[in-house]
Short mmCIF file of C-alpha atoms and ligand atoms in Angstrom, two decimals:
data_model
loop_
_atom_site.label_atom_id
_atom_site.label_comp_id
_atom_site.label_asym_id
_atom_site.label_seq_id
_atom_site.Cartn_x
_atom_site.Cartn_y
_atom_site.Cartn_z
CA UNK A 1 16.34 -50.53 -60.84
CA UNK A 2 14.42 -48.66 -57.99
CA UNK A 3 17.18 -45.90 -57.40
CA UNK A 4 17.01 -45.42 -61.55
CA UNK A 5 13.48 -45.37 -61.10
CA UNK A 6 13.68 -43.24 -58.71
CA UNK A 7 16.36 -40.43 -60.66
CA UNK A 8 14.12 -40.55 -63.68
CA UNK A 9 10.95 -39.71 -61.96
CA UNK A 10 12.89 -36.56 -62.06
CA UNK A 11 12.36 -34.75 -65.54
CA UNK A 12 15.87 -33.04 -65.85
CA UNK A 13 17.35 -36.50 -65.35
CA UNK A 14 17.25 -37.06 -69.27
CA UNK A 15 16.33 -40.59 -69.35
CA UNK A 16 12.98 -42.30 -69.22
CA UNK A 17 12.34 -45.73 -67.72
CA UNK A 18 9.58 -47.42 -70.53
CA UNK A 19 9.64 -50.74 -69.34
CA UNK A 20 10.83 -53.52 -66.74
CA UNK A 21 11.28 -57.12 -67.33
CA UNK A 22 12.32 -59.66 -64.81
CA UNK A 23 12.94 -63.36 -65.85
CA UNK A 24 10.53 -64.81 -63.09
CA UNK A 25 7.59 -64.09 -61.94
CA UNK A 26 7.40 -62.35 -58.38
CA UNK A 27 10.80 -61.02 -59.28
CA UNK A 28 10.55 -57.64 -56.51
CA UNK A 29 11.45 -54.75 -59.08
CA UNK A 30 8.12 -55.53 -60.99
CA UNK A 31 6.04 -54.64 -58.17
CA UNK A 32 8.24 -51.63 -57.66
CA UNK A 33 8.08 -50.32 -61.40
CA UNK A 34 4.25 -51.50 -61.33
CA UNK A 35 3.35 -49.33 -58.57
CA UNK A 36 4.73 -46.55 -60.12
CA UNK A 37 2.81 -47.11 -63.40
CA UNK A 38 5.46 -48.13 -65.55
CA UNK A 39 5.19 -50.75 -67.83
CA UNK A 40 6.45 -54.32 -66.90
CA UNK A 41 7.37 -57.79 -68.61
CA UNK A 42 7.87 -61.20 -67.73
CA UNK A 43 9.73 -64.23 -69.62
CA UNK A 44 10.49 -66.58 -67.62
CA UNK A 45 12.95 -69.12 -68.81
CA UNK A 46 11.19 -72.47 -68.19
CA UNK A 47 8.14 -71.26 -70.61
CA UNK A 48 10.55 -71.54 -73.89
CA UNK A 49 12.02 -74.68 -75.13
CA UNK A 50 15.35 -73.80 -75.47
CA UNK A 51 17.53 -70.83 -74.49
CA UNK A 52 17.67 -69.26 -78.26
CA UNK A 53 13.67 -69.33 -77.80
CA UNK A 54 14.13 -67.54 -74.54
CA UNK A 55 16.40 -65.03 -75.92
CA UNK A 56 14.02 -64.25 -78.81
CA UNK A 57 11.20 -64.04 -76.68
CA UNK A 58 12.91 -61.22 -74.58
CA UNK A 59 14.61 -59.41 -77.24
CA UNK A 60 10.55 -59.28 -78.71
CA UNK A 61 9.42 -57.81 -75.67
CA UNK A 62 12.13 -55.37 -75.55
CA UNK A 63 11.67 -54.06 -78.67
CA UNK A 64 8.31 -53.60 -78.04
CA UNK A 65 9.61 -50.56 -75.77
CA UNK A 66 12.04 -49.69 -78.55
CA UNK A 67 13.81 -48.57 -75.55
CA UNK A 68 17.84 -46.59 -76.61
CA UNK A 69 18.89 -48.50 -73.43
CA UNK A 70 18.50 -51.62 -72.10
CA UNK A 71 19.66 -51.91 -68.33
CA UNK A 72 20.95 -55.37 -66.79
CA UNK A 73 20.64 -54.97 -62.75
CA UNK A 74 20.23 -58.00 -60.82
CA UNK A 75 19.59 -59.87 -63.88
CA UNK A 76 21.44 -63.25 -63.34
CA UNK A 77 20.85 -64.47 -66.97
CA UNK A 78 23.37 -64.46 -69.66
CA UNK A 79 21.96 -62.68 -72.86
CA UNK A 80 22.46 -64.43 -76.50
CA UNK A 81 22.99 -62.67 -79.76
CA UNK A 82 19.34 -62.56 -80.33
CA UNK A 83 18.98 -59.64 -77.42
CA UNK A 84 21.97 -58.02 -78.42
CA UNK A 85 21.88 -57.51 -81.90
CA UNK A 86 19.52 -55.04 -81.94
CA UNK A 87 20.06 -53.63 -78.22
CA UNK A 88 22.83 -51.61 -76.86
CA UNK A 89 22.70 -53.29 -73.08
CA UNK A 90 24.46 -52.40 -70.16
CA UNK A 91 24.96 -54.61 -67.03
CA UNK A 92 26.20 -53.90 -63.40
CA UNK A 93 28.90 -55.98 -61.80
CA UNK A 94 29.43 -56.19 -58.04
CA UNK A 95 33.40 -56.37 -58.32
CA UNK A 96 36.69 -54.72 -60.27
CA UNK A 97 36.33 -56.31 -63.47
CA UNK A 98 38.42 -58.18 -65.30
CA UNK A 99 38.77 -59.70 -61.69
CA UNK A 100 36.33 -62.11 -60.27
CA UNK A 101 33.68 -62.48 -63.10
CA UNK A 102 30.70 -64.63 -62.79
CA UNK A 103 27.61 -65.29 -60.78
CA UNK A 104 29.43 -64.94 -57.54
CA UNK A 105 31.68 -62.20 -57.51
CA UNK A 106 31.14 -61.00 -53.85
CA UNK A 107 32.30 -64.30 -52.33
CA UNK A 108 35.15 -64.74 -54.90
CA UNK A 109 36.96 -61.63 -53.80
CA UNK A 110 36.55 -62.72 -50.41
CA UNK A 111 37.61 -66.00 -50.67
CA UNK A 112 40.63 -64.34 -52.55
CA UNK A 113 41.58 -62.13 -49.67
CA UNK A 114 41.77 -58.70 -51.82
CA UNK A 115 41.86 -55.62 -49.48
CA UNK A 116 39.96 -53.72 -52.53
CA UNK A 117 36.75 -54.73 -54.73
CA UNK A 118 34.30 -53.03 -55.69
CA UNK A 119 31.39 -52.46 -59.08
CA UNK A 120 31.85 -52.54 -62.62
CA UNK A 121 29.17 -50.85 -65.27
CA UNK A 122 30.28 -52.04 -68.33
CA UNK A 123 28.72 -52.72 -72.29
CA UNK A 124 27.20 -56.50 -72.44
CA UNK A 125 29.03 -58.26 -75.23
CA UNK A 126 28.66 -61.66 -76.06
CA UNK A 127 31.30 -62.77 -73.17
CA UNK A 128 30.08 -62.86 -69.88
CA UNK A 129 31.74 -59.74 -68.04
CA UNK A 130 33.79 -59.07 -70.56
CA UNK A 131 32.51 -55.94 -72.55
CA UNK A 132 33.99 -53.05 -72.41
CA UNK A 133 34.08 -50.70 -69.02
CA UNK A 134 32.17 -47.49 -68.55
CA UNK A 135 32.87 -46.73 -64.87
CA UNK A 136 33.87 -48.08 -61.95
CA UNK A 137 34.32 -47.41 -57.96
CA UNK A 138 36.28 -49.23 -55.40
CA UNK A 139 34.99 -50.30 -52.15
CA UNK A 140 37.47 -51.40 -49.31
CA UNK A 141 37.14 -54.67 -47.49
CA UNK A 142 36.69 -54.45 -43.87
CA UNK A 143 37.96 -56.91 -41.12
CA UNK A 144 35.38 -58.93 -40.24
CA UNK A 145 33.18 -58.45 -43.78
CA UNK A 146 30.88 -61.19 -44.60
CA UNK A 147 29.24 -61.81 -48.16
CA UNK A 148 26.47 -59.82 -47.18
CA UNK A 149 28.03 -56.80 -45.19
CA UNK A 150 30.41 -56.40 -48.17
CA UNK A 151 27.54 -56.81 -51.20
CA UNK A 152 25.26 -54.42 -48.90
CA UNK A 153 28.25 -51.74 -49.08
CA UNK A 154 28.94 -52.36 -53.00
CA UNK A 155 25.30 -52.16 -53.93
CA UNK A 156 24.63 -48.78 -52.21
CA UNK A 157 28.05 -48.13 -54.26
CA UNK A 158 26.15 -49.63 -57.38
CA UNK A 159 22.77 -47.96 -57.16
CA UNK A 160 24.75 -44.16 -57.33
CA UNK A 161 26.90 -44.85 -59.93
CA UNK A 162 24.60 -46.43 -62.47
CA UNK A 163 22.47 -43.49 -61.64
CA UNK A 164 25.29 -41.44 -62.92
CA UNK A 165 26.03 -43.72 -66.00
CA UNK A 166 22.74 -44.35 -67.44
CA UNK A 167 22.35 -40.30 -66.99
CA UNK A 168 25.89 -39.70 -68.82
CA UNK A 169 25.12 -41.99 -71.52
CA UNK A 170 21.98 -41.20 -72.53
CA UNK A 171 22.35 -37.04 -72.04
CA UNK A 172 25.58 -37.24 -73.60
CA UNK A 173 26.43 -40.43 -75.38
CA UNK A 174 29.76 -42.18 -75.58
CA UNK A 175 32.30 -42.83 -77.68
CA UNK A 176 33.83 -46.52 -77.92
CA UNK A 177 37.68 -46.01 -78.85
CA UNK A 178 39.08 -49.73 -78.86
CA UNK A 179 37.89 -51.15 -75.20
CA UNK A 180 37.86 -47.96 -73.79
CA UNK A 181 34.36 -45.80 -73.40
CA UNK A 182 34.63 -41.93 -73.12
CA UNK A 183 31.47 -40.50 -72.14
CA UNK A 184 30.34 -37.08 -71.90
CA UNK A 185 33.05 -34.46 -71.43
CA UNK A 186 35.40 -37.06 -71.19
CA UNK A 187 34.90 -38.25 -74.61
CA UNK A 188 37.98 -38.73 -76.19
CA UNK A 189 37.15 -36.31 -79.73
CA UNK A 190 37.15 -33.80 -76.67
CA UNK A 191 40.29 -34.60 -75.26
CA UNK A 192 42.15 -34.58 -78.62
N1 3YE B 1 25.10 -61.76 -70.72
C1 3YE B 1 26.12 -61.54 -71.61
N2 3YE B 1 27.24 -60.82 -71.25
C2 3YE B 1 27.41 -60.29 -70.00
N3 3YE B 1 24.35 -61.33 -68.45
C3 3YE B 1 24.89 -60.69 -67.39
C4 3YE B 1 26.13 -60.16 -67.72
C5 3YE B 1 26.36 -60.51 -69.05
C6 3YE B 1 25.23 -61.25 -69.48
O1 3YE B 1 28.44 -59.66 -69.74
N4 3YE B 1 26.03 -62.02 -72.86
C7 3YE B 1 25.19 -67.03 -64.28
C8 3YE B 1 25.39 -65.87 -65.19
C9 3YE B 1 26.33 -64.87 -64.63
C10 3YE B 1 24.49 -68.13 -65.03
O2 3YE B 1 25.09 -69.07 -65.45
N5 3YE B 1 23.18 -68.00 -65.22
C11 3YE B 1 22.37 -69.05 -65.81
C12 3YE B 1 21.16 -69.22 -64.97
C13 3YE B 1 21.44 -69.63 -63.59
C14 3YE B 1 20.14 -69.98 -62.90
O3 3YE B 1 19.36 -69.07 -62.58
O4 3YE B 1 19.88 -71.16 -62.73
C15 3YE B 1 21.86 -68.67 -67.18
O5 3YE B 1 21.02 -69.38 -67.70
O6 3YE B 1 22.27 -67.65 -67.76
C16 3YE B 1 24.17 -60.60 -66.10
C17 3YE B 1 24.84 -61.41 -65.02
C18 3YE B 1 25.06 -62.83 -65.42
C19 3YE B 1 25.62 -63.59 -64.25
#
C-alpha cells in the first residue's frame, strides 16, 4: 500500500489512491495513507453481526470512493459477493499460485521444500486465490531461509510488481480471454 502510495504521488503514474481501509483499527497503512492526506476507512469485523453485514458495510464504504480499483494488500479477510459485485478487486499473493493458497503461503512452500516460490497478483473472485492471474515473479529459496527471510525477499518482490500492475491496468486496461488476463500491449486483440 505504501510503495503504491508512494508511485501515485507521482502524477504520470496514471492512477490515484482515493481511499484506504483496513479491517482493524491501528492497522499501520492507515497512519501511512493518513499522513499523507488521503482518505482512510475502518470496518472492523467484530462491529457487524454477521459476515454478510461486514461485507455490506465495506462494500458501502468503498463505494463511497467510487474508486475503478479496489486493491487487496495485506488484507487477510476473504471478500463476499456483496464487495464484489460492484468492485473489480485485485489481491496480492505471496506464492506461485495455483500452489500453496491460503493464509499461510510462505510457510507452506517451505514446509513443501520447493526450490522456487514466489507472488501472485491476480482478479479476486469468489474462491479464495483462485481468480484469474495478472502477473507473477519467482523468487528462489535460499539454504538456510526462514519464514521471515523468505516473505521479506517476496514482499520487496510484491511491492514492485503491483506497482507495475495497478499502473498497467488502470493506464491501459485488460482484457480477460477465458482465465487468462492480457494487459496493455500484451492484450491479446493486439496479438491477433
Ligand atoms: N477474498 C476472496 N477471494 C480471494 N481475500 C483475499 C484473497 C481473496 C479474498 O481470492 N473472495 C484467511 C483468508 C485467506 C481467513 O480465513 N481469514 C478469516 C479471518 C481470519 C482472522 O483474522 O481471524 C476471514 O474471516 O476471512 C485476501 C487474503 C485472504 C487470506
Amino acid at each position: 500500500m505504501a510503495a503504491l502510495v508512494e508511485a501515485a504521488s507521482d502524477p504520470g503514474y496514471g492512477a490515484e489512491v482515493v481511499a484506504v481501509g483496513a479491517d482493524r483499527e491501528g492497522a499501520a497503512g492507515l497512519k501511512t495513507a493518513a499522513d499523507a492526506g488521503i482518505p482512510v476507512f475502518c470496518t472492523p469485523f467484530s462491529a457487524y453481526p454477521d459476515r454478510s453485514a461486514w461485507n455490506s458495510a465495506l462494500a458501502a464504504e468503498i463505494a463511497a470512493h467510487r474508486p475503478d480499483l479496489v486493491v487487496s494488500a495485506g488484507f487477510m479477510r476473504i471478500l463476499g459477493p456483496e464487495v464484489l459485485a460492484g468492485n473489480t478487486v485485485i489481491n496480492l499473493h505471496p506464492a506461485l499460485l495455483p500452489a500453496f493458497p491460503g493464509a499461510h503461503a510462505v510457510r507452506d512452500a517451505l514446509a513443501h521444500g520447493v526450490k522456487v516460490t514466489g507472488a501472485t497478483v491476480h482478479f479476486v473472485d469468489e474462491g479464495v486465490d483462485t481468480g484469474p492471474i495478472i502477473d507473477q515473479v519467482a523468487v528462489r529459496v535460499e539454504p538456510g531461509d526462514d519464514e521471515a527471510a523468505l516473505h521479506g525477499r517476496i514482499k520487496a518482490v510484491e511491492q514492485r510488481m503491483l506497482v507495475e500492475a495497478v499502473g498497467r491496468l488502470t493506464r491501459d486496461g485488460w482484457r480477460l480471454d477465458g482465465r487468462t488476463v492480457w494487459t496493455g500491449k500484451e492484450r491479446a486483440e493486439e496479438n491477433r
